[in-house]
Amino acid sequence: MKSLIFGSNGISRKEMAGESGLDVRTVSGYVEELLKQGLIIEKSAGPVGKGRPSVLYCSNSEKLAFTGIILRARELAYCSCTPAGDIISDGSESFDPESETKLKTIKRILDRIEFLKKEAESEGKINSGIGIAISRWLKPPLSVYDLFSDITEIVERETGIPTFSSTPIDAALYHIRNISRAVRDMIIIHPGIVVELGIMLGGSIPADSREIEKAFSHICVEENGAGCYCGKNGCLEHYASNVSINNILIAELKKDAISETLLFKEGLKRKIPAYVRTAEKVSLVLARGISEICRLYGLKSVNLLAVPEEISDKTVRKLEKLPQFKEKLIACSTFPQIDIARAAALMAAFEVVGNFEKI
């Protein structure tokens, strides 16, 4: 029903029944629920011949607001925005998982959601969806305790509002989707403590996204590279995480008998050979890994997050020489940073409304 209503400028119950093949009474049940949620509105079709004018149903997106929450090891950030991404209200506060119980943390989240709901209502908008991004470091196996696996169900039960959850790297994809709405198949890569990969297929995050991320980290990018605990050689994670990039740099500095290290950006700015060689090596393996995952999943957009500029530029140039990129079938973009709380709100917006709208 959503795709029929949100993809039109107005559609009647009879037309919905005809398009969907459902009984009019079944359609009416869906319509009443969407009206109750405030996601759609009624409008008159105007007089057509004799009798009462037909009632049409269309999106109420102009009156909708969405909430985003991100929970990191040191921060709880929150945001309310429109389906287009315009911020209504946002903020952040310190968060220490070591000193917070699950009950206290959930209460804090619910309090922020209630605050944002009131902020949205003050502008005449309805809070229609909640997106929660939880750092991987707060969930097993990286965390000893599993405190947040059921947070989506708890928040939805307590608020009565559709709630969605993901990791921050997956949530970041909705920021990009909001920029290029027609693109529904994409990845984003961030070389953090581990090589983080977010993937979107068909406009949503696949259920096995973490398994895909793990497989990406273990793509062989150096045939005769160092052995990996997975049993293979030359896996990407040994070259593209922050620690790995630093280790490569230290090895290159030793070749030139240099003991002093600079910020990576500063070393590249001065064109110090060891830094330039490191950027070249990392960009080469990144391009190899990206090329392979694009081949496997038929991706249309590749995005690099918080990758040093020289590395990202070199990676993009290498990718653009490959056939599938050279023919402009795949777009490449780089982002210095992304507001993940806003991205989490956009995740809810797309899952509730955006994925059903006509592009």
GROMACS .gro file of C-alpha atoms in nm:
model
  359
    1MET     CA    1   0.000   0.000   0.000
    2LYS     CA    2   0.279   0.240   0.088
    3SER     CA    3   0.439   0.224  -0.255
    4LEU     CA    4   0.104   0.284  -0.425
    5ILE     CA    5   0.019   0.585  -0.205
    6PHE     CA    6   0.364   0.744  -0.169
    7GLY     CA    7   0.437   0.689  -0.537
    8SER     CA    8   0.129   0.881  -0.647
    9ASN     CA    9  -0.016   1.229  -0.620
   10GLY     CA   10  -0.335   1.075  -0.483
   11ILE     CA   11  -0.503   0.737  -0.520
   12SER     CA   12  -0.844   0.601  -0.420
   13ARG     CA   13  -0.914   0.282  -0.228
   14LYS     CA   14  -1.074   0.131  -0.539
   15GLU     CA   15  -0.764   0.212  -0.746
   16MET     CA   16  -0.540   0.062  -0.476
   17ALA     CA   17  -0.746  -0.257  -0.479
   18GLY     CA   18  -0.717  -0.276  -0.856
   19GLU     CA   19  -0.340  -0.214  -0.857
   20SER     CA   20  -0.263  -0.455  -0.571
   21GLY     CA   21  -0.515  -0.727  -0.646
   22LEU     CA   22  -0.643  -0.707  -0.286
   23ASP     CA   23  -1.003  -0.687  -0.171
   24VAL     CA   24  -1.126  -0.330  -0.107
   25ARG     CA   25  -1.196  -0.420   0.258
   26THR     CA   26  -0.835  -0.536   0.304
   27VAL     CA   27  -0.711  -0.216   0.141
   28SER     CA   28  -0.934  -0.013   0.373
   29GLY     CA   29  -0.771  -0.177   0.675
   30TYR     CA   30  -0.424  -0.074   0.553
   31VAL     CA   31  -0.543   0.278   0.473
   32GLU     CA   32  -0.700   0.327   0.816
   33GLU     CA   33  -0.378   0.219   0.985
   34LEU     CA   34  -0.166   0.459   0.776
   35LEU     CA   35  -0.412   0.740   0.851
   36LYS     CA   36  -0.390   0.660   1.222
   37GLN     CA   37  -0.010   0.679   1.206
   38GLY     CA   38  -0.032   1.017   1.032
   39LEU     CA   39   0.169   0.893   0.735
   40ILE     CA   40  -0.102   0.972   0.480
   41ILE     CA   41  -0.384   1.224   0.440
   42GLU     CA   42  -0.714   1.239   0.257
   43LYS     CA   43  -0.796   1.482  -0.019
   44SER     CA   44  -1.089   1.529  -0.251
   45ALA     CA   45  -1.053   1.438  -0.616
   46GLY     CA   46  -1.304   1.707  -0.705
   47PRO     CA   47  -1.642   1.649  -0.869
   48VAL     CA   48  -1.647   1.401  -1.155
   49GLY     CA   49  -1.998   1.360  -1.293
   50LYS     CA   50  -2.280   1.289  -1.050
   51GLY     CA   51  -2.246   1.172  -0.692
   52ARG     CA   52  -1.997   1.246  -0.419
   53PRO     CA   53  -1.638   1.333  -0.517
   54SER     CA   54  -1.391   1.049  -0.476
   55VAL     CA   55  -1.156   1.052  -0.176
   56LEU     CA   56  -0.787   1.020  -0.261
   57TYR     CA   57  -0.500   0.932  -0.031
   58CYS     CA   58  -0.149   1.076  -0.054
   59SER     CA   59   0.171   1.113   0.147
   60ASN     CA   60   0.177   1.342   0.450
   61SER     CA   61   0.557   1.370   0.435
   62GLU     CA   62   0.559   1.749   0.484
   63LYS     CA   63   0.420   1.695   0.836
   64LEU     CA   64   0.652   1.410   0.933
   65ALA     CA   65   0.964   1.414   1.149
   66PHE     CA   66   1.213   1.138   1.228
   67THR     CA   67   1.441   1.078   1.526
   68GLY     CA   68   1.800   0.954   1.517
   69ILE     CA   69   2.005   0.828   1.810
   70ILE     CA   70   2.369   0.721   1.809
   71LEU     CA   71   2.526   0.539   2.100
   72ARG     CA   72   2.906   0.537   2.110
   73ALA     CA   73   3.155   0.443   2.381
   74ARG     CA   74   3.181   0.807   2.492
   75GLU     CA   75   2.874   0.982   2.349
   76LEU     CA   76   2.498   0.973   2.311
   77ALA     CA   77   2.396   1.202   2.023
   78TYR     CA   78   2.044   1.269   1.900
   79CYS     CA   79   1.867   1.447   1.615
   80SER     CA   80   1.521   1.517   1.478
   81CYS     CA   81   1.487   1.596   1.109
   82THR     CA   82   1.242   1.607   0.821
   83PRO     CA   83   1.232   1.334   0.551
   84ALA     CA   84   1.452   1.565   0.341
   85GLY     CA   85   1.714   1.581   0.618
   86ASP     CA   86   1.646   1.935   0.745
   87ILE     CA   87   1.737   1.937   1.115
   88ILE     CA   88   1.463   2.036   1.359
   89SER     CA   89   1.667   1.983   1.676
   90ASP     CA   90   1.986   1.801   1.776
   91GLY     CA   91   2.238   1.765   2.056
   92SER     CA   92   2.476   1.530   2.234
   93GLU     CA   93   2.583   1.435   2.585
   94SER     CA   94   2.854   1.226   2.743
   95PHE     CA   95   2.796   0.855   2.783
   96ASP     CA   96   3.007   0.604   2.977
   97PRO     CA   97   2.892   0.244   2.921
   98GLU     CA   98   3.107   0.127   3.212
   99SER     CA   99   2.902   0.323   3.465
  100GLU     CA  100   2.555   0.304   3.304
  101THR     CA  101   2.309   0.019   3.360
  102LYS     CA  102   2.092  -0.099   3.071
  103LEU     CA  103   1.783   0.042   3.243
  104LYS     CA  104   1.943   0.384   3.290
  105THR     CA  105   2.070   0.394   2.931
  106ILE     CA  106   1.729   0.308   2.786
  107LYS     CA  107   1.565   0.572   3.007
  108ARG     CA  108   1.810   0.832   2.876
  109ILE     CA  109   1.732   0.731   2.517
  110LEU     CA  110   1.356   0.746   2.579
  111ASP     CA  111   1.394   1.087   2.744
  112ARG     CA  112   1.582   1.221   2.439
  113ILE     CA  113   1.318   1.075   2.207
  114GLU     CA  114   1.042   1.244   2.408
  115PHE     CA  115   1.234   1.573   2.398
  116LEU     CA  116   1.274   1.551   2.020
  117LYS     CA  117   0.909   1.455   1.980
  118LYS     CA  118   0.805   1.776   2.155
  119GLU     CA  119   1.049   1.978   1.945
  120ALA     CA  120   0.893   1.833   1.629
  121GLU     CA  121   0.540   1.893   1.757
  122SER     CA  122   0.626   2.258   1.821
  123GLU     CA  123   0.676   2.286   1.444
  124GLY     CA  124   0.355   2.101   1.367
  125LYS     CA  125   0.522   1.771   1.280
  126ILE     CA  126   0.460   1.411   1.387
  127ASN     CA  127   0.746   1.188   1.506
  128SER     CA  128   0.695   0.896   1.267
  129GLY     CA  129   1.008   0.683   1.296
  130ILE     CA  130   1.316   0.626   1.509
  131GLY     CA  131   1.661   0.515   1.391
  132ILE     CA  132   1.920   0.394   1.642
  133ALA     CA  133   2.287   0.342   1.552
  134ILE     CA  134   2.487   0.147   1.810
  135SER     CA  135   2.866   0.125   1.799
  136ARG     CA  136   3.002  -0.223   1.734
  137TRP     CA  137   3.220  -0.176   2.043
  138LEU     CA  138   2.907  -0.188   2.262
  139LYS     CA  139   2.793  -0.524   2.124
  140PRO     CA  140   2.939  -0.878   2.134
  141PRO     CA  141   3.189  -1.005   2.047
  142LEU     CA  142   3.369  -0.675   2.108
  143SER     CA  143   3.175  -0.612   2.429
  144VAL     CA  144   3.158  -0.868   2.711
  145TYR     CA  145   2.792  -0.792   2.780
  146ASP     CA  146   2.503  -0.797   2.534
  147LEU     CA  147   2.305  -0.498   2.663
  148PHE     CA  148   2.160  -0.353   2.345
  149SER     CA  149   2.054  -0.638   2.114
  150ASP     CA  150   1.687  -0.585   2.202
  151ILE     CA  151   1.690  -0.205   2.220
  152THR     CA  152   1.487  -0.168   1.899
  153GLU     CA  153   1.203  -0.380   2.036
  154ILE     CA  154   1.208  -0.201   2.372
  155VAL     CA  155   1.201   0.149   2.221
  156GLU     CA  156   0.926   0.059   1.974
  157ARG     CA  157   0.719  -0.098   2.252
  158GLU     CA  158   0.760   0.203   2.481
  159THR     CA  159   0.701   0.472   2.218
  160GLY     CA  160   0.463   0.300   1.978
  161ILE     CA  161   0.677   0.439   1.693
  162PRO     CA  162   0.842   0.220   1.423
  163THR     CA  163   1.207   0.178   1.525
  164PHE     CA  164   1.507   0.061   1.323
  165SER     CA  165   1.865  -0.008   1.424
  166SER     CA  166   2.205  -0.048   1.259
  167THR     CA  167   2.573   0.016   1.315
  168PRO     CA  168   2.700   0.373   1.260
  169ILE     CA  169   2.875   0.276   0.936
  170ASP     CA  170   2.552   0.136   0.791
  171ALA     CA  171   2.352   0.438   0.909
  172ALA     CA  172   2.598   0.664   0.724
  173LEU     CA  173   2.469   0.520   0.396
  174TYR     CA  174   2.134   0.694   0.447
  175HIS     CA  175   2.314   1.030   0.447
  176ILE     CA  176   2.444   0.942   0.101
  177ARG     CA  177   2.108   0.803  -0.011
  178ASN     CA  178   1.952   1.136   0.086
  179ILE     CA  179   2.194   1.312  -0.151
  180SER     CA  180   2.149   1.068  -0.441
  181ARG     CA  181   1.802   0.923  -0.393
  182ALA     CA  182   1.804   0.718  -0.713
  183VAL     CA  183   2.107   0.517  -0.595
  184ARG     CA  184   1.995   0.212  -0.397
  185ASP     CA  185   2.305  -0.013  -0.417
  186MET     CA  186   2.619   0.125  -0.253
  187ILE     CA  187   2.900   0.082  -0.003
  188ILE     CA  188   3.085   0.310   0.237
  189ILE     CA  189   3.432   0.230   0.372
  190HIS     CA  190   3.599   0.370   0.683
  191PRO     CA  191   3.953   0.267   0.788
  192GLY     CA  192   3.900   0.277   1.165
  193ILE     CA  193   4.036   0.043   1.431
  194VAL     CA  194   3.905  -0.222   1.193
  195VAL     CA  195   3.814  -0.182   0.826
  196GLU     CA  196   3.449  -0.081   0.845
  197LEU     CA  197   3.219  -0.149   0.552
  198GLY     CA  198   2.857  -0.039   0.525
  199ILE     CA  199   2.651  -0.185   0.243
  200MET     CA  200   2.306  -0.102   0.105
  201LEU     CA  201   2.125  -0.319  -0.146
  202GLY     CA  202   1.789  -0.223  -0.295
  203GLY     CA  203   1.767   0.081  -0.068
  204SER     CA  204   1.802  -0.105   0.265
  205ILE     CA  205   2.073  -0.267   0.476
  206PRO     CA  206   2.087  -0.644   0.413
  207ALA     CA  207   2.041  -0.875   0.712
  208ASP     CA  208   2.387  -1.028   0.655
  209SER     CA  209   2.569  -0.692   0.632
  210ARG     CA  210   2.818  -0.785   0.906
  211GLU     CA  211   2.907  -1.109   0.726
  212ILE     CA  212   2.961  -0.909   0.406
  213GLU     CA  213   3.182  -0.665   0.598
  214LYS     CA  214   3.388  -0.955   0.735
  215ALA     CA  215   3.427  -1.105   0.387
  216PHE     CA  216   3.537  -0.765   0.254
  217SER     CA  217   3.808  -0.741   0.522
  218HIS     CA  218   3.942  -1.078   0.408
  219ILE     CA  219   3.952  -1.016   0.034
  220CYS     CA  220   4.302  -1.105  -0.085
  221VAL     CA  221   4.467  -0.785  -0.210
  222GLU     CA  222   4.833  -0.904  -0.201
  223GLU     CA  223   4.890  -1.252  -0.338
  224ASN     CA  224   5.217  -1.296  -0.148
  225GLY     CA  225   5.116  -1.082   0.149
  226ALA     CA  226   5.136  -1.159   0.518
  227GLY     CA  227   4.950  -1.458   0.657
  228CYS     CA  228   4.612  -1.390   0.818
  229TYR     CA  229   4.440  -1.566   1.107
  230CYS     CA  230   4.165  -1.664   0.857
  231GLY     CA  231   4.418  -1.890   0.682
  232LYS     CA  232   4.464  -1.676   0.371
  233ASN     CA  233   4.744  -1.440   0.272
  234GLY     CA  234   4.733  -1.067   0.196
  235CYS     CA  235   4.390  -0.987   0.343
  236LEU     CA  236   4.270  -0.627   0.311
  237GLU     CA  237   4.244  -0.566   0.686
  238HIS     CA  238   4.623  -0.605   0.714
  239TYR     CA  239   4.667  -0.297   0.492
  240ALA     CA  240   4.368  -0.065   0.531
  241SER     CA  241   4.284  -0.024   0.903
  242ASN     CA  242   4.431   0.273   1.091
  243VAL     CA  243   4.677   0.048   1.275
  244SER     CA  244   4.782  -0.125   0.952
  245ILE     CA  245   4.833   0.206   0.771
  246ASN     CA  246   5.049   0.327   1.059
  247ASN     CA  247   5.253   0.003   1.053
  248ILE     CA  248   5.309   0.042   0.678
  249LEU     CA  249   5.423   0.401   0.734
  250ILE     CA  250   5.667   0.301   1.009
  251ALA     CA  251   5.817   0.035   0.780
  252GLU     CA  252   5.855   0.290   0.498
  253LEU     CA  253   6.016   0.544   0.733
  254LYS     CA  254   6.267   0.282   0.846
  255LYS     CA  255   6.369   0.226   0.483
  256ASP     CA  256   6.469   0.593   0.473
  257ALA     CA  257   6.629   0.581   0.820
  258ILE     CA  258   6.372   0.827   0.958
  259SER     CA  259   6.260   0.784   1.319
  260GLU     CA  260   6.045   1.095   1.361
  261THR     CA  261   5.679   1.063   1.260
  262LEU     CA  262   5.440   1.341   1.165
  263LEU     CA  263   5.068   1.352   1.127
  264PHE     CA  264   4.993   1.159   0.808
  265LYS     CA  265   4.833   1.464   0.648
  266GLU     CA  266   5.138   1.678   0.729
  267GLY     CA  267   5.382   1.420   0.590
  268LEU     CA  268   5.190   1.409   0.264
  269LYS     CA  269   5.172   1.787   0.250
  270ARG     CA  270   5.552   1.800   0.270
  271LYS     CA  271   5.571   1.522   0.009
  272ILE     CA  272   5.799   1.310   0.228
  273PRO     CA  273   5.870   0.995   0.022
  274ALA     CA  274   5.777   0.744   0.295
  275TYR     CA  275   5.433   0.904   0.335
  276VAL     CA  276   5.378   0.918  -0.041
  277ARG     CA  277   5.476   0.550  -0.078
  278THR     CA  278   5.240   0.455   0.206
  279ALA     CA  279   4.952   0.640   0.040
  280GLU     CA  280   5.030   0.466  -0.289
  281LYS     CA  281   5.038   0.119  -0.131
  282VAL     CA  282   4.719   0.165   0.074
  283SER     CA  283   4.527   0.314  -0.219
  284LEU     CA  284   4.631   0.022  -0.440
  285VAL     CA  285   4.499  -0.245  -0.202
  286LEU     CA  286   4.184  -0.044  -0.130
  287ALA     CA  287   4.112  -0.019  -0.503
  288ARG     CA  288   4.160  -0.395  -0.540
  289GLY     CA  289   3.924  -0.472  -0.252
  290ILE     CA  290   3.661  -0.224  -0.370
  291SER     CA  291   3.675  -0.353  -0.727
  292GLU     CA  292   3.609  -0.708  -0.607
  293ILE     CA  293   3.312  -0.624  -0.383
  294CYS     CA  294   3.159  -0.411  -0.659
  295ARG     CA  295   3.186  -0.708  -0.893
  296LEU     CA  296   3.023  -0.940  -0.638
  297TYR     CA  297   2.725  -0.719  -0.553
  298GLY     CA  298   2.666  -0.505  -0.863
  299LEU     CA  299   2.716  -0.180  -0.674
  300LYS     CA  300   2.653   0.165  -0.824
  301SER     CA  301   2.817   0.391  -0.565
  302VAL     CA  302   3.144   0.372  -0.369
  303ASN     CA  303   3.200   0.612  -0.078
  304LEU     CA  304   3.506   0.667   0.139
  305LEU     CA  305   3.461   0.810   0.490
  306ALA     CA  306   3.739   0.987   0.682
  307VAL     CA  307   4.010   0.845   0.454
  308PRO     CA  308   4.321   1.069   0.430
  309GLU     CA  309   4.275   1.289   0.123
  310GLU     CA  310   4.584   1.167  -0.062
  311ILE     CA  311   4.482   0.802  -0.013
  312SER     CA  312   4.121   0.864  -0.116
  313ASP     CA  313   4.226   1.063  -0.424
  314LYS     CA  314   4.471   0.794  -0.534
  315THR     CA  315   4.211   0.520  -0.469
  316VAL     CA  316   3.947   0.698  -0.677
  317ARG     CA  317   4.195   0.756  -0.963
  318LYS     CA  318   4.288   0.387  -0.963
  319LEU     CA  319   3.923   0.282  -0.960
  320GLU     CA  320   3.836   0.517  -1.246
  321LYS     CA  321   4.084   0.334  -1.469
  322LEU     CA  322   3.895   0.006  -1.425
  323PRO     CA  323   3.633  -0.083  -1.693
  324GLN     CA  324   3.324  -0.077  -1.469
  325PHE     CA  325   3.426   0.264  -1.329
  326LYS     CA  326   3.568   0.407  -1.650
  327GLU     CA  327   3.231   0.368  -1.818
  328LYS     CA  328   3.072   0.573  -1.533
  329LEU     CA  329   2.865   0.277  -1.420
  330ILE     CA  330   2.985   0.332  -1.063
  331ALA     CA  331   3.018   0.669  -0.888
  332CYS     CA  332   3.295   0.741  -0.634
  333SER     CA  333   3.266   0.999  -0.353
  334THR     CA  334   3.462   1.093  -0.041
  335PHE     CA  335   3.331   1.236   0.287
  336PRO     CA  336   3.553   1.389   0.560
  337GLN     CA  337   3.278   1.319   0.817
  338ILE     CA  338   2.906   1.241   0.846
  339ASP     CA  339   2.657   1.337   1.119
  340ILE     CA  340   2.552   0.985   1.223
  341ALA     CA  341   2.262   1.094   1.448
  342ARG     CA  342   2.105   1.273   1.149
  343ALA     CA  343   2.190   0.972   0.928
  344ALA     CA  344   2.009   0.744   1.176
  345ALA     CA  345   1.702   0.971   1.154
  346LEU     CA  346   1.721   0.950   0.774
  347MET     CA  347   1.741   0.570   0.805
  348ALA     CA  348   1.402   0.577   0.979
  349ALA     CA  349   1.269   0.824   0.721
  350PHE     CA  350   1.364   0.600   0.430
  351GLU     CA  351   1.237   0.282   0.593
  352VAL     CA  352   0.901   0.440   0.681
  353VAL     CA  353   0.846   0.664   0.377
  354GLY     CA  354   1.138   0.725   0.142
  355ASN     CA  355   1.182   0.375   0.002
  356PHE     CA  356   0.822   0.383  -0.120
  357GLU     CA  357   0.829   0.722  -0.290
  358LYS     CA  358   0.854   0.760  -0.666
  359ILE     CA  359   1.205   0.881  -0.758
   0.00000   0.00000   0.00000
